[in-house]
Amino acid sequence: MANADETFRSLFTVSCAPKSDPRCVIVRGKVRFSILTPRLVRLEVSKNGAFCDAPTQKVWFRDFERPRFSVEESGDDLTIRTTMCIFRFDLGKRALVSVTLKGGKEVTDFKAGNLKGTYRTLDRANGAHRLEDGLMSRGGVTVLDDGSSCLIADDGTILPREGTLRDVYYFAYGNNYRACLRDFYRLCGQTPLVPRWCLGNWWSRYKAYTQEEYLDLMTRFRDAEIPLTVATIDMDWHWVNVGDRFSKEDLGLNEKSGFSLRDRISGLGWTGYSWNTELFPDYKAMLRQLHDMDLKVTVNLHPAQGVRPFEDQYAEMAQAIGLDPTCKQTVKFDIANPRFTKSYFEILHKPYEDAGVDFWWIDWQQEKTTAIPGLDPLWALNHYHSLYSKRDGKRPLILSRFAQAGSHRYPLGFSGDTVISWKSLDFQPYFTANATNVGYTWWSHDIGGHMFGIRCDELYARWVQYGQYSPIMRLHSTSDPFMGKEPWTYGYAAQQAATAALRERHAMIPYLYSMNRRTYADGRALVEPMYYAYPGEEDAYRVPNEYFFGSEMLVRPVTSPADKTTTLAKARVWLPRGRWTDWYTGAIYEGAQWVDMYRGLGSIPVLAKEGAIVPLSADDRGNDWRNPAAMVIRVFRGTNDFTLYEDDGETMAFEDGVYAETKLSVREAGRDLTFTIHKAKGDLSVLPERRDYTLIFDDVSAAETVTVKVDGRIKQAEPEYRDGKTILSVSHVAAGAKVEVHFTSITPRENRDKTQLITERLSQYQMTTVTKRMLFGGYVKDITKPFPSKDEALYGPVKEILQIK
């Protein structure tokens, strides 16, 4: 393969440190051991005694600090002892035999107990799909196989792996899953800090919009006060009906084309690089108008069919790779060729980016081979697109499918075309949380489902509610006039529920962006399985659809339909130790118990932990995604700290210190409570000059005194007591100023009277009044008596109320 030129090198080299400390390397003939951490060891077996010190598709960093270890040998037995583990190898078999973890547990089966990771795509899935192995295991040891990965050369080109028989990494972290994930990121690279605007709501639909239709739709969302931050234009942005529009010669279908008969008769319109001027007569003006609405724009790519003679860029592209344009021969897609790759970006993509396309949706669904043995074109597209998008100080961003371990470096993930069904919705919370087990934290689903299935208002509303509490909130559907996901196309109740979820998602951007920083800096995912926080609790492994949403919230989406009689949907929730407050109902639960929670269409179980602090934007109606001048901060009793992270939201300036961090803290001491917005640290230029705060203390019903200070000076603030909450407004606060709120002798919020709650819940049941009175009339007079029905569907919603604190 020809070397890339200097332009290619400048665009596509990677920043890495792939060589291990030589003091941590042991070589025995054609076997090499590298001790990276006390719990992470690499084993290589070479054909010829030459080992790999280059970055690979998966692994970029091996220069860890030197761990303490010792080596013992006896015949073919080699033992490496670290401060945490004992690794025993058989040199004859060239394999790891056992690992003894700290505490004495010996592991010999490195597959058993694997908690699984994720999968390339859920295309056409209707419900659960098998997952590949992940890095976390209840057995305590997992294996990352890197033996088939290609190498990344110094000039950015990809090279086939040669001479390697085995190259595996043994992660022996027991059930310390967070430590395992952190070291995986150290080995394979960080998850980038994704742009702030991608954390809002996305509109996407496979539909041949006209320019006027698309702008009118975005205007309708704006007028309905349903905020969006990303506008997606699917494949119809380019020419699709190419078989009708262009000649065979213009399609490159000649004797030199190399296309099969199948290619000639179907699917000719998937790939395109020329704007459809019949639909979009002035796409540049459209992109400007979308930007004026505070929308970022992504368009869909299917690059497999190359660049054909009808494309606007064909002549320039052909010349760039050495073809005579007059021959009308298709420029084949060849991501393994540096000459093609450089031209692919500079000729086909850069002009559109300059015109206003903010990032690309790479919709690769084809084969997994290239001219380089072992190189998956999907991985190459993700890799090169991410690196190219990072030029000129921009943050790397794509939307694409998962390629393999290491794909976390190329967010965001697109999970594929799922079937619209309750089974599909029920699988997605688990699928998303579980992907954290291979470091892949930014999944984006087709919220509402993609295709087939049945029209169901309730299913749509529940999917949007889940989307609010998933990493990326992207509405999408297939090319079908009856499949739109616009809220106003659904019944009133579903429309109201979906609109509320979309507005609240937009308001959550300050919280989500702070968690985004935590992922980048600390290797902590926005969505974590429950067993990350509670690895020793058996119950934490029994809640596949329950997860932590950032540091402050526990979420259990509703993924099954409501009972027709009670009108309530059931979600089984495990509550860990501590106090938990329902985000929507205000109900307070004591932890260390299972609760079957029942919710109407208006909400799902979202629980704030004791001491939770959740910063929100006060604007939940407009498209502005920037650091807000007006904020709402919801605070729950307890003792806790939260760091609000803010920067410009879209450039790499944060790497040079252009960001601000504001510590928020709550302290509960007896009946006194103090909440503090500490002075911001860092570059205050990224903050609004002044900020208005609405502080909501969700579980403080009243207080004897409330004192508010701004930079040490008492500020007049009249508390409002409403629905068991205390609400304070603190206005015109200078950037970076310290705000202190001190309560004395608080009255904690208490759950409402259980009899009243049960009466209200039973009133919802869809039964005749006479039957309801006869069945429940006596019970609501004395709820200590046995429930007067053996029907669990009727009793379950009542039992939940009996379990609250």
PDB file of C-alpha atoms in Angstrom, residues 453-572:
ATOM      1  CA  GLY A 453     -45.229  -2.989  14.257  1.00  0.00           C
ATOM      2  CA  ILE A 454     -48.511  -1.339  15.131  1.00  0.00           C
ATOM      3  CA  ARG A 455     -49.643   2.211  15.819  1.00  0.00           C
ATOM      4  CA  CYS A 456     -49.989   2.622  19.580  1.00  0.00           C
ATOM      5  CA  ASP A 457     -50.211   5.976  21.334  1.00  0.00           C
ATOM      6  CA  GLU A 458     -49.239   4.495  24.671  1.00  0.00           C
ATOM      7  CA  LEU A 459     -46.148   2.774  23.250  1.00  0.00           C
ATOM      8  CA  TYR A 460     -45.052   6.009  21.563  1.00  0.00           C
ATOM      9  CA  ALA A 461     -45.409   8.040  24.762  1.00  0.00           C
ATOM     10  CA  ARG A 462     -43.509   5.471  26.835  1.00  0.00           C
ATOM     11  CA  TRP A 463     -40.711   5.345  24.230  1.00  0.00           C
ATOM     12  CA  VAL A 464     -40.339   9.127  24.271  1.00  0.00           C
ATOM     13  CA  GLN A 465     -40.258   9.069  28.070  1.00  0.00           C
ATOM     14  CA  TYR A 466     -37.488   6.497  27.891  1.00  0.00           C
ATOM     15  CA  GLY A 467     -35.739   8.652  25.287  1.00  0.00           C
ATOM     16  CA  GLN A 468     -35.712  11.540  27.743  1.00  0.00           C
ATOM     17  CA  TYR A 469     -33.631   9.373  30.056  1.00  0.00           C
ATOM     18  CA  SER A 470     -31.352   7.805  27.444  1.00  0.00           C
ATOM     19  CA  PRO A 471     -27.958   9.124  26.282  1.00  0.00           C
ATOM     20  CA  ILE A 472     -29.221  10.646  23.012  1.00  0.00           C
ATOM     21  CA  MET A 473     -32.859  11.609  22.403  1.00  0.00           C
ATOM     22  CA  ARG A 474     -33.471  11.096  18.661  1.00  0.00           C
ATOM     23  CA  LEU A 475     -36.942  10.632  17.204  1.00  0.00           C
ATOM     24  CA  HIS A 476     -36.875   8.613  13.968  1.00  0.00           C
ATOM     25  CA  SER A 477     -38.963   6.395  11.706  1.00  0.00           C
ATOM     26  CA  THR A 478     -38.877   4.714   8.331  1.00  0.00           C
ATOM     27  CA  SER A 479     -40.174   5.991   4.990  1.00  0.00           C
ATOM     28  CA  ASP A 480     -43.890   5.548   5.537  1.00  0.00           C
ATOM     29  CA  PRO A 481     -46.542   8.291   5.536  1.00  0.00           C
ATOM     30  CA  PHE A 482     -48.154   6.797   8.652  1.00  0.00           C
ATOM     31  CA  MET A 483     -45.002   6.518  10.796  1.00  0.00           C
ATOM     32  CA  GLY A 484     -44.226  10.122  11.758  1.00  0.00           C
ATOM     33  CA  LYS A 485     -43.155  10.769  15.342  1.00  0.00           C
ATOM     34  CA  GLU A 486     -44.433  14.350  15.583  1.00  0.00           C
ATOM     35  CA  PRO A 487     -46.261  14.615  18.942  1.00  0.00           C
ATOM     36  CA  TRP A 488     -49.272  16.356  17.403  1.00  0.00           C
ATOM     37  CA  THR A 489     -50.027  13.321  15.224  1.00  0.00           C
ATOM     38  CA  TYR A 490     -50.951  11.287  18.328  1.00  0.00           C
ATOM     39  CA  GLY A 491     -53.933  11.382  20.643  1.00  0.00           C
ATOM     40  CA  TYR A 492     -54.168  14.125  23.230  1.00  0.00           C
ATOM     41  CA  ALA A 493     -52.841  12.148  26.212  1.00  0.00           C
ATOM     42  CA  ALA A 494     -49.833  10.768  24.291  1.00  0.00           C
ATOM     43  CA  GLN A 495     -49.176  14.179  22.756  1.00  0.00           C
ATOM     44  CA  GLN A 496     -49.121  15.818  26.182  1.00  0.00           C
ATOM     45  CA  ALA A 497     -46.855  13.138  27.660  1.00  0.00           C
ATOM     46  CA  ALA A 498     -44.403  13.251  24.744  1.00  0.00           C
ATOM     47  CA  THR A 499     -44.304  17.047  24.665  1.00  0.00           C
ATOM     48  CA  ALA A 500     -43.630  17.203  28.392  1.00  0.00           C
ATOM     49  CA  ALA A 501     -40.790  14.668  28.053  1.00  0.00           C
ATOM     50  CA  LEU A 502     -39.217  16.551  25.135  1.00  0.00           C
ATOM     51  CA  ARG A 503     -39.355  19.851  27.005  1.00  0.00           C
ATOM     52  CA  GLU A 504     -37.909  18.367  30.147  1.00  0.00           C
ATOM     53  CA  ARG A 505     -35.129  16.685  28.169  1.00  0.00           C
ATOM     54  CA  HIS A 506     -34.082  20.068  26.799  1.00  0.00           C
ATOM     55  CA  ALA A 507     -34.147  21.583  30.282  1.00  0.00           C
ATOM     56  CA  MET A 508     -31.833  18.792  31.496  1.00  0.00           C
ATOM     57  CA  ILE A 509     -28.919  19.819  29.239  1.00  0.00           C
ATOM     58  CA  PRO A 510     -26.899  21.446  32.116  1.00  0.00           C
ATOM     59  CA  TYR A 511     -27.127  18.207  34.092  1.00  0.00           C
ATOM     60  CA  LEU A 512     -26.407  16.017  31.073  1.00  0.00           C
ATOM     61  CA  TYR A 513     -23.451  18.136  29.997  1.00  0.00           C
ATOM     62  CA  SER A 514     -21.894  17.910  33.457  1.00  0.00           C
ATOM     63  CA  MET A 515     -22.236  14.127  33.233  1.00  0.00           C
ATOM     64  CA  ASN A 516     -20.697  14.305  29.752  1.00  0.00           C
ATOM     65  CA  ARG A 517     -17.626  15.911  31.326  1.00  0.00           C
ATOM     66  CA  ARG A 518     -17.576  13.181  33.978  1.00  0.00           C
ATOM     67  CA  THR A 519     -17.485  10.538  31.235  1.00  0.00           C
ATOM     68  CA  TYR A 520     -14.634  12.304  29.457  1.00  0.00           C
ATOM     69  CA  ALA A 521     -12.539  13.075  32.553  1.00  0.00           C
ATOM     70  CA  ASP A 522     -13.362  10.258  34.967  1.00  0.00           C
ATOM     71  CA  GLY A 523     -14.544   7.372  32.790  1.00  0.00           C
ATOM     72  CA  ARG A 524     -18.022   7.321  34.356  1.00  0.00           C
ATOM     73  CA  ALA A 525     -20.935   6.733  32.015  1.00  0.00           C
ATOM     74  CA  LEU A 526     -24.145   8.750  31.986  1.00  0.00           C
ATOM     75  CA  VAL A 527     -26.057   5.449  32.089  1.00  0.00           C
ATOM     76  CA  GLU A 528     -24.702   2.747  34.412  1.00  0.00           C
ATOM     77  CA  PRO A 529     -26.105  -0.674  35.332  1.00  0.00           C
ATOM     78  CA  MET A 530     -27.129  -0.838  38.965  1.00  0.00           C
ATOM     79  CA  TYR A 531     -24.380  -3.328  39.821  1.00  0.00           C
ATOM     80  CA  TYR A 532     -21.687  -0.698  39.182  1.00  0.00           C
ATOM     81  CA  ALA A 533     -22.683   1.069  42.397  1.00  0.00           C
ATOM     82  CA  TYR A 534     -23.772  -2.084  44.241  1.00  0.00           C
ATOM     83  CA  PRO A 535     -21.560  -4.952  42.983  1.00  0.00           C
ATOM     84  CA  GLY A 536     -22.059  -6.992  46.134  1.00  0.00           C
ATOM     85  CA  GLU A 537     -25.868  -6.771  46.100  1.00  0.00           C
ATOM     86  CA  GLU A 538     -27.489  -9.745  44.382  1.00  0.00           C
ATOM     87  CA  ASP A 539     -30.578  -7.669  43.619  1.00  0.00           C
ATOM     88  CA  ALA A 540     -28.512  -5.237  41.540  1.00  0.00           C
ATOM     89  CA  TYR A 541     -28.082  -7.949  38.899  1.00  0.00           C
ATOM     90  CA  ARG A 542     -31.816  -8.656  38.717  1.00  0.00           C
ATOM     91  CA  VAL A 543     -32.922  -5.297  37.306  1.00  0.00           C
ATOM     92  CA  PRO A 544     -31.777  -5.222  33.674  1.00  0.00           C
ATOM     93  CA  ASN A 545     -34.038  -2.268  32.829  1.00  0.00           C
ATOM     94  CA  GLU A 546     -33.122  -0.145  35.839  1.00  0.00           C
ATOM     95  CA  TYR A 547     -30.099   2.128  35.793  1.00  0.00           C
ATOM     96  CA  PHE A 548     -28.416   5.205  37.194  1.00  0.00           C
ATOM     97  CA  PHE A 549     -28.895   8.254  35.009  1.00  0.00           C
ATOM     98  CA  GLY A 550     -25.899  10.315  35.985  1.00  0.00           C
ATOM     99  CA  SER A 551     -24.824  10.659  39.574  1.00  0.00           C
ATOM    100  CA  GLU A 552     -28.137  11.806  41.028  1.00  0.00           C
ATOM    101  CA  MET A 553     -31.003   9.800  39.539  1.00  0.00           C
ATOM    102  CA  LEU A 554     -32.257   6.236  39.313  1.00  0.00           C
ATOM    103  CA  VAL A 555     -34.545   5.428  36.364  1.00  0.00           C
ATOM    104  CA  ARG A 556     -36.781   2.495  35.566  1.00  0.00           C
ATOM    105  CA  PRO A 557     -38.641   3.126  32.274  1.00  0.00           C
ATOM    106  CA  VAL A 558     -42.119   1.764  31.734  1.00  0.00           C
ATOM    107  CA  THR A 559     -41.801  -0.844  28.987  1.00  0.00           C
ATOM    108  CA  SER A 560     -45.127  -2.669  29.102  1.00  0.00           C
ATOM    109  CA  PRO A 561     -48.689  -1.517  28.502  1.00  0.00           C
ATOM    110  CA  ALA A 562     -51.049  -0.342  31.196  1.00  0.00           C
ATOM    111  CA  ASP A 563     -53.743  -2.510  32.701  1.00  0.00           C
ATOM    112  CA  LYS A 564     -57.070  -1.588  31.121  1.00  0.00           C
ATOM    113  CA  THR A 565     -58.925  -1.571  34.429  1.00  0.00           C
ATOM    114  CA  THR A 566     -56.475   0.376  36.572  1.00  0.00           C
ATOM    115  CA  THR A 567     -55.143   2.502  33.631  1.00  0.00           C
ATOM    116  CA  LEU A 568     -51.718   2.131  35.273  1.00  0.00           C
ATOM    117  CA  ALA A 569     -48.556   0.479  33.966  1.00  0.00           C
ATOM    118  CA  LYS A 570     -46.341  -1.562  36.263  1.00  0.00           C
ATOM    119  CA  ALA A 571     -42.568  -1.274  36.618  1.00  0.00           C
ATOM    120  CA  ARG A 572     -40.720  -3.391  39.168  1.00  0.00           C
TER     121      ARG A 572
END
